[in-house]
mmCIF file of C-alpha atoms in Angstrom:
data_model
loop_
_atom_site.group_PDB
_atom_site.id
_atom_site.type_symbol
_atom_site.label_atom_id
_atom_site.label_comp_id
_atom_site.label_asym_id
_atom_site.label_seq_id
_atom_site.Cartn_x
_atom_site.Cartn_y
_atom_site.Cartn_z
ATOM 1 C CA MET Y 26 16.369 13.149 5.808
ATOM 2 C CA ASN Y 27 13.506 13.064 8.267
ATOM 3 C CA PHE Y 28 10.168 14.835 7.814
ATOM 4 C CA PHE Y 29 11.317 18.009 9.569
ATOM 5 C CA GLN Y 30 14.426 18.300 7.386
ATOM 6 C CA ILE Y 31 12.421 17.774 4.187
ATOM 7 C CA LYS Y 32 9.964 20.505 5.222
ATOM 8 C CA ARG Y 33 12.751 22.907 6.156
ATOM 9 C CA MET Y 34 14.573 22.417 2.843
ATOM 10 C CA PHE Y 35 11.324 22.816 0.898
ATOM 11 C CA ARG Y 36 10.621 26.136 2.618
ATOM 12 C CA ASP Y 37 14.218 27.324 2.103
ATOM 13 C CA LEU Y 38 14.242 26.463 -1.618
ATOM 14 C CA SER Y 39 10.746 27.739 -2.366
ATOM 15 C CA GLY Y 40 10.627 30.718 -0.028
ATOM 16 C CA ARG Y 41 7.161 29.520 1.005
ATOM 17 C CA TYR Y 42 7.511 30.067 4.729
ATOM 18 C CA ASP Y 43 3.768 30.718 4.776
ATOM 19 C CA LEU Y 44 3.156 26.987 4.362
ATOM 20 C CA VAL Y 45 2.856 25.868 7.961
ATOM 21 C CA ASP Y 46 2.122 22.578 9.672
ATOM 22 C CA ASP Y 47 0.290 23.612 12.823
ATOM 23 C CA ASP Y 48 -3.062 22.390 14.130
ATOM 24 C CA SER Y 49 -5.003 24.669 11.791
ATOM 25 C CA GLN Y 50 -3.153 23.928 8.547
ATOM 26 C CA ASP Y 51 -1.228 20.909 7.286
ATOM 27 C CA THR Y 52 -0.568 22.118 3.740
ATOM 28 C CA ILE Y 53 3.132 21.297 3.577
ATOM 29 C CA ASN Y 54 2.608 17.908 5.251
ATOM 30 C CA ASP Y 55 -0.108 17.027 2.753
ATOM 31 C CA LEU Y 56 1.984 18.146 -0.231
ATOM 32 C CA ILE Y 57 4.992 16.063 0.814
ATOM 33 C CA ASN Y 58 2.972 12.942 1.614
ATOM 34 C CA GLU Y 59 1.047 13.183 -1.648
ATOM 35 C CA ALA Y 60 4.358 13.626 -3.487
ATOM 36 C CA SER Y 61 5.605 10.435 -1.829
ATOM 37 C CA ARG Y 62 2.509 8.493 -2.908
ATOM 38 C CA THR Y 63 2.830 9.855 -6.444
ATOM 39 C CA LEU Y 64 6.421 8.607 -6.617
ATOM 40 C CA ASP Y 65 5.245 5.198 -5.400
ATOM 41 C CA ARG Y 66 2.739 4.993 -8.254
ATOM 42 C CA LYS Y 67 5.063 6.317 -10.951
ATOM 43 C CA SER Y 68 8.038 4.043 -10.303
ATOM 44 C CA GLU Y 69 8.991 0.505 -9.380
ATOM 45 C CA THR Y 70 11.983 0.103 -7.088
ATOM 46 C CA GLN Y 71 13.359 -2.596 -4.813
ATOM 47 C CA LYS Y 72 11.089 -1.124 -2.121
ATOM 48 C CA THR Y 73 7.881 -1.074 -4.174
ATOM 49 C CA TRP Y 74 7.124 -4.652 -3.164
ATOM 50 C CA GLY Y 75 6.528 -5.438 0.477
ATOM 51 C CA SER Y 76 5.166 -8.097 2.830
ATOM 52 C CA HIS Y 77 2.459 -7.595 5.431
ATOM 53 C CA PHE Y 78 2.302 -10.163 8.247
ATOM 54 C CA GLU Y 79 -0.860 -10.893 10.193
ATOM 55 C CA GLU Y 80 -1.736 -13.680 12.617
ATOM 56 C CA ALA Y 81 -5.045 -15.336 11.781
ATOM 57 C CA ALA Y 82 -6.839 -17.021 14.670
ATOM 58 C CA ILE Y 83 -8.817 -20.253 14.403
ATOM 59 C CA ASP Y 84 -11.862 -19.853 12.099
ATOM 60 C CA ALA Y 85 -10.561 -16.525 10.796
ATOM 61 C CA PHE Y 86 -10.694 -15.859 7.077
ATOM 62 C CA LYS Y 87 -10.469 -12.069 6.613
ATOM 63 C CA VAL Y 88 -7.184 -10.171 6.611
ATOM 64 C CA ASP Y 89 -6.877 -6.374 6.367
ATOM 65 C CA ILE Y 90 -3.726 -5.010 4.709
ATOM 66 C CA PRO Y 91 -2.829 -1.353 5.358
ATOM 67 C CA TYR Y 92 -1.335 0.870 2.626
ATOM 68 C CA CYS Y 93 -1.608 -1.928 0.054
ATOM 69 C CA ARG Y 94 -1.872 -0.820 -3.569
ATOM 70 C CA ALA Y 95 -2.110 -4.275 -5.125
ATOM 71 C CA ILE Y 96 -2.151 -7.792 -3.665
ATOM 72 C CA LYS Y 97 0.171 -10.154 -5.536
ATOM 73 C CA GLU Y 98 0.673 -13.279 -3.401
ATOM 74 C CA VAL Y 99 -0.630 -14.792 -0.153
ATOM 75 C CA TRP Y 100 1.402 -17.289 1.890
ATOM 76 C CA LEU Y 101 0.550 -19.118 5.128
ATOM 77 C CA THR Y 102 2.806 -20.621 7.800
ATOM 78 C CA ASP Y 103 1.465 -22.944 10.509
ATOM 79 C CA ALA Y 104 2.787 -23.870 13.953
ATOM 80 C CA ASP Y 105 4.883 -26.695 12.441
ATOM 81 C CA LEU Y 106 6.566 -24.100 10.182
ATOM 82 C CA ASP Y 107 5.001 -25.646 7.092
ATOM 83 C CA ARG Y 108 4.613 -22.883 4.508
ATOM 84 C CA TRP Y 109 2.419 -22.808 1.424
ATOM 85 C CA GLN Y 110 1.138 -20.371 -1.162
ATOM 86 C CA LEU Y 111 -2.587 -19.848 -1.667
ATOM 87 C CA GLU Y 112 -4.138 -19.935 -5.114
ATOM 88 C CA LYS Y 113 -6.025 -16.845 -6.225
ATOM 89 C CA MET Y 114 -9.699 -17.407 -6.983
ATOM 90 C CA ASP Y 115 -12.291 -15.065 -8.468
ATOM 91 C CA LEU Y 116 -14.375 -13.473 -5.695
ATOM 92 C CA GLN Y 117 -17.709 -14.676 -7.115
ATOM 93 C CA GLU Y 118 -16.384 -18.245 -7.343
ATOM 94 C CA ILE Y 119 -15.003 -18.232 -3.815
ATOM 95 C CA ILE Y 120 -18.311 -16.887 -2.457
ATOM 96 C CA ALA Y 121 -20.264 -19.619 -4.262
ATOM 97 C CA LEU Y 122 -17.856 -22.320 -3.078
ATOM 98 C CA TYR Y 123 -17.425 -21.320 0.568
ATOM 99 C CA LEU Y 124 -19.642 -18.411 1.641
ATOM 100 C CA SER Y 125 -23.110 -19.342 0.413
ATOM 101 C CA SER Y 126 -23.571 -20.923 3.865
ATOM 102 C CA THR Y 127 -21.569 -21.128 7.085
ATOM 103 C CA PRO Y 128 -18.173 -22.491 5.959
ATOM 104 C CA THR Y 129 -16.361 -25.421 7.548
ATOM 105 C CA SER Y 130 -12.852 -24.737 8.828
ATOM 106 C CA GLY Y 131 -9.867 -26.511 7.349
ATOM 107 C CA SER Y 132 -6.550 -25.792 5.692
ATOM 108 C CA PRO Y 133 -6.886 -22.631 3.553
ATOM 109 C CA GLU Y 134 -6.202 -23.176 -0.149
ATOM 110 C CA TYR Y 135 -7.531 -20.059 -1.874
ATOM 111 C CA TYR Y 136 -7.601 -16.305 -1.480
ATOM 112 C CA SER Y 137 -9.372 -13.412 -3.124
ATOM 113 C CA PRO Y 138 -9.228 -9.619 -2.758
ATOM 114 C CA VAL Y 139 -12.565 -8.403 -1.386
ATOM 115 C CA VAL Y 140 -14.803 -5.350 -1.222
ATOM 116 C CA THR Y 141 -13.632 -2.938 1.489
ATOM 117 C CA ARG Y 142 -16.280 -0.290 1.006
ATOM 118 C CA HIS Y 143 -19.868 -0.259 2.245
ATOM 119 C CA ILE Y 144 -22.546 2.311 1.440
ATOM 120 C CA PRO Y 145 -23.282 4.648 3.202
ATOM 121 C CA GLU Y 146 -19.623 4.794 4.157
ATOM 122 C CA ASP Y 147 -20.377 6.001 7.697
ATOM 123 C CA ALA Y 148 -23.127 3.436 8.331
ATOM 124 C CA ASP Y 149 -23.222 1.741 11.742
ATOM 125 C CA LEU Y 150 -23.182 -1.979 10.989
ATOM 126 C CA THR Y 151 -23.248 -3.220 14.580
ATOM 127 C CA ALA Y 152 -26.848 -4.344 14.227
ATOM 128 C CA PHE Y 153 -25.843 -6.649 11.380
ATOM 129 C CA ALA Y 154 -22.809 -8.164 13.131
ATOM 130 C CA ALA Y 155 -24.407 -11.612 13.406
ATOM 131 C CA TYR Y 156 -25.091 -11.690 9.671
ATOM 132 C CA MET Y 157 -21.728 -10.288 8.611
ATOM 133 C CA THR Y 158 -19.557 -12.794 10.458
ATOM 134 C CA TYR Y 159 -19.195 -14.876 7.328
ATOM 135 C CA LEU Y 160 -19.586 -12.217 4.653
ATOM 136 C CA ASP Y 161 -16.719 -11.269 2.376
ATOM 137 C CA THR Y 162 -17.261 -7.506 2.802
ATOM 138 C CA SER Y 163 -15.142 -5.820 5.463
ATOM 139 C CA THR Y 164 -17.186 -3.947 8.081
ATOM 140 C CA ALA Y 165 -14.486 -1.344 8.709
ATOM 141 C CA LEU Y 166 -13.994 1.744 6.568
ATOM 142 C CA GLY Y 167 -11.544 0.785 3.857
ATOM 143 C CA TYR Y 168 -9.966 4.093 2.953
ATOM 144 C CA ASP Y 169 -6.395 3.130 3.827
ATOM 145 C CA PHE Y 170 -6.348 -0.631 3.519
ATOM 146 C CA ASN Y 171 -6.991 -3.494 1.151
ATOM 147 C CA ALA Y 172 -8.266 -6.896 2.279
ATOM 148 C CA VAL Y 173 -8.405 -10.574 1.352
ATOM 149 C CA VAL Y 174 -10.389 -13.619 2.354
ATOM 150 C CA ILE Y 175 -8.553 -16.916 2.831
ATOM 151 C CA LEU Y 176 -10.729 -19.990 2.509
ATOM 152 C CA PRO Y 177 -11.704 -22.363 3.870
ATOM 153 C CA PRO Y 178 -11.388 -20.613 7.260
ATOM 154 C CA THR Y 179 -8.275 -21.790 9.036
ATOM 155 C CA SER Y 180 -8.700 -24.593 11.581
ATOM 156 C CA GLU Y 181 -5.535 -23.516 13.406
ATOM 157 C CA ALA Y 182 -3.736 -20.263 14.091
ATOM 158 C CA VAL Y 183 -1.528 -19.364 11.126
ATOM 159 C CA LEU Y 184 0.767 -16.559 10.063
ATOM 160 C CA VAL Y 185 -0.524 -14.824 6.946
ATOM 161 C CA GLU Y 186 1.994 -13.110 4.677
ATOM 162 C CA VAL Y 187 0.541 -10.862 1.988
ATOM 163 C CA ARG Y 188 3.013 -9.786 -0.687
ATOM 164 C CA GLY Y 189 2.246 -6.941 -3.025
ATOM 165 C CA LEU Y 190 2.751 -3.313 -3.944
ATOM 166 C CA PHE Y 191 2.623 -0.940 -0.984
ATOM 167 C CA TYR Y 192 2.671 2.792 -0.450
ATOM 168 C CA SER Y 193 5.616 4.229 1.467
ATOM 169 C CA ALA Y 194 4.893 5.109 5.082
ATOM 170 C CA LYS Y 195 2.956 8.314 5.670
ATOM 171 C CA MET Y 196 5.051 10.825 7.603
ATOM 172 C CA VAL Y 197 3.338 12.585 10.517
ATOM 173 C CA GLU Y 198 5.880 13.383 13.219
ATOM 174 C CA ASP Y 199 8.958 15.518 12.502
ATOM 175 C CA SER Y 200 11.229 12.528 13.150
ATOM 176 C CA ASP Y 201 9.363 10.259 10.703
ATOM 177 C CA THR Y 202 11.079 8.929 7.578
ATOM 178 C CA ASN Y 203 10.185 6.777 4.606
ATOM 179 C CA PHE Y 204 11.995 5.286 1.614
ATOM 180 C CA TRP Y 205 11.896 8.475 -0.453
ATOM 181 C CA SER Y 206 12.946 10.834 2.335
ATOM 182 C CA VAL Y 207 15.954 8.685 3.281
ATOM 183 C CA VAL Y 208 17.214 7.288 -0.032
ATOM 184 C CA HIS Y 209 16.048 9.905 -2.557
ATOM 185 C CA PRO Y 210 15.254 13.088 -0.587
ATOM 186 C CA LEU Y 211 15.882 15.463 -3.495
ATOM 187 C CA THR Y 212 13.559 13.448 -5.732
ATOM 188 C CA LEU Y 213 10.907 13.736 -3.024
ATOM 189 C CA LEU Y 214 11.473 17.493 -2.927
ATOM 190 C CA LYS Y 215 11.105 17.735 -6.716
ATOM 191 C CA ALA Y 216 7.861 15.775 -6.497
ATOM 192 C CA THR Y 217 6.643 18.161 -3.783
ATOM 193 C CA PHE Y 218 7.413 21.184 -5.971
ATOM 194 C CA HIS Y 219 5.540 19.428 -8.780
ATOM 195 C CA GLN Y 220 2.489 19.058 -6.526
ATOM 196 C CA LEU Y 221 2.687 22.724 -5.526
ATOM 197 C CA GLU Y 222 2.815 23.965 -9.117
ATOM 198 C CA ILE Y 223 -0.166 21.792 -10.047
ATOM 199 C CA PHE Y 224 -2.222 23.608 -7.413
ATOM 200 C CA ASN Y 225 -0.768 26.937 -8.535
ATOM 201 C CA GLN Y 226 -2.004 26.055 -12.056
ATOM 202 C CA ASN Y 227 1.403 26.921 -13.478
ATOM 203 C CA ASP Y 228 1.591 24.695 -16.562
ATOM 204 C CA GLY Y 229 5.136 25.717 -17.506
ATOM 205 C CA ARG Y 230 6.685 24.917 -14.142
ATOM 206 C CA THR Y 231 4.570 21.800 -13.764
ATOM 207 C CA LYS Y 232 6.027 20.426 -17.013
ATOM 208 C CA GLN Y 233 9.566 21.377 -15.962
ATOM 209 C CA TRP Y 234 9.244 19.515 -12.670
ATOM 210 C CA ARG Y 235 7.639 16.561 -14.455
ATOM 211 C CA THR Y 236 10.630 16.369 -16.805
ATOM 212 C CA ALA Y 237 13.080 16.555 -13.900
ATOM 213 C CA LEU Y 238 11.192 13.817 -12.060
ATOM 214 C CA ALA Y 239 11.101 11.566 -15.123
ATOM 215 C CA GLU Y 240 14.888 11.771 -15.388
ATOM 216 C CA ASP Y 241 15.310 10.870 -11.717
ATOM 217 C CA LEU Y 242 12.828 7.993 -11.844
ATOM 218 C CA ASP Y 243 14.390 6.583 -15.001
ATOM 219 C CA GLY Y 244 17.729 6.263 -13.222
ATOM 220 C CA ILE Y 245 16.162 4.837 -10.062
ATOM 221 C CA SER Y 246 14.190 2.220 -12.022
ATOM 222 C CA LYS Y 247 17.372 1.040 -13.760
ATOM 223 C CA ASP Y 248 18.682 -0.223 -10.416
ATOM 224 C CA LEU Y 249 15.781 -2.671 -10.253
ATOM 225 C CA VAL Y 250 16.317 -3.718 -13.876
ATOM 226 C CA GLU Y 251 19.979 -4.472 -13.155
ATOM 227 C CA GLU Y 252 18.957 -6.589 -10.186
ATOM 228 C CA ILE Y 253 16.373 -8.514 -12.225
ATOM 229 C CA ILE Y 254 18.742 -9.312 -15.106
ATOM 230 C CA SER Y 255 21.634 -10.299 -12.843
ATOM 231 C CA GLU Y 256 23.195 -13.611 -13.968
ATOM 232 C CA ILE Y 257 20.963 -13.785 -17.053
ATOM 233 C CA ASP Y 258 23.312 -14.418 -19.966
ATOM 234 C CA GLN Y 259 20.986 -15.588 -22.731
ATOM 235 C CA ILE Y 260 17.576 -14.858 -24.184
ATOM 236 C CA GLU Y 261 15.013 -17.536 -23.419
ATOM 237 C CA ASN Y 262 12.870 -18.893 -26.270
#
């Protein structure tokens, strides 16, 4: 189902035709998208993991990753199609090793998740641009993205692949879809009802929807388990 179909079915099943999605009120949109993010956090499926690709120019060492919940691996590919995995290093160690002065470019070996929040959050940092070129903190607002540094800075353009846990796509337009709306639309609807009853402060219905969701998610998670244990025929010591 697309976003429009999910909203229409939610209104039909709940009778809440008062929940609109015009310019003045996005209640139903917010409920559905929050339900989708809740499902992402509560379950692990074949689509929980994802890869974000970003081209890093010469001397670059910061990579922003949208909708990333947790960074698991970082891989690089150069123009010769050589591919290698970076080793994770503690942020304080990587700062001491590479960012205590202007770093020298080379072949990146390490990565570290970095701070993506500055205080005040709406501060204009343009005046500090010259100083922040080689800082680990991202200058952009980090509400909807995570970030890593790859060091030393790359001496050639490379393709950066960040693997990790990602949120499903936020739905905005009526034609938009994501994993939950296409593969498990009724589970997404149940999660939306669960969100609604939380705001209605209806403990009884909230628990009922939570139980229904747990049953759905248990079955969905078993698909991933079956995939993981495929061709495993003995217990390792």
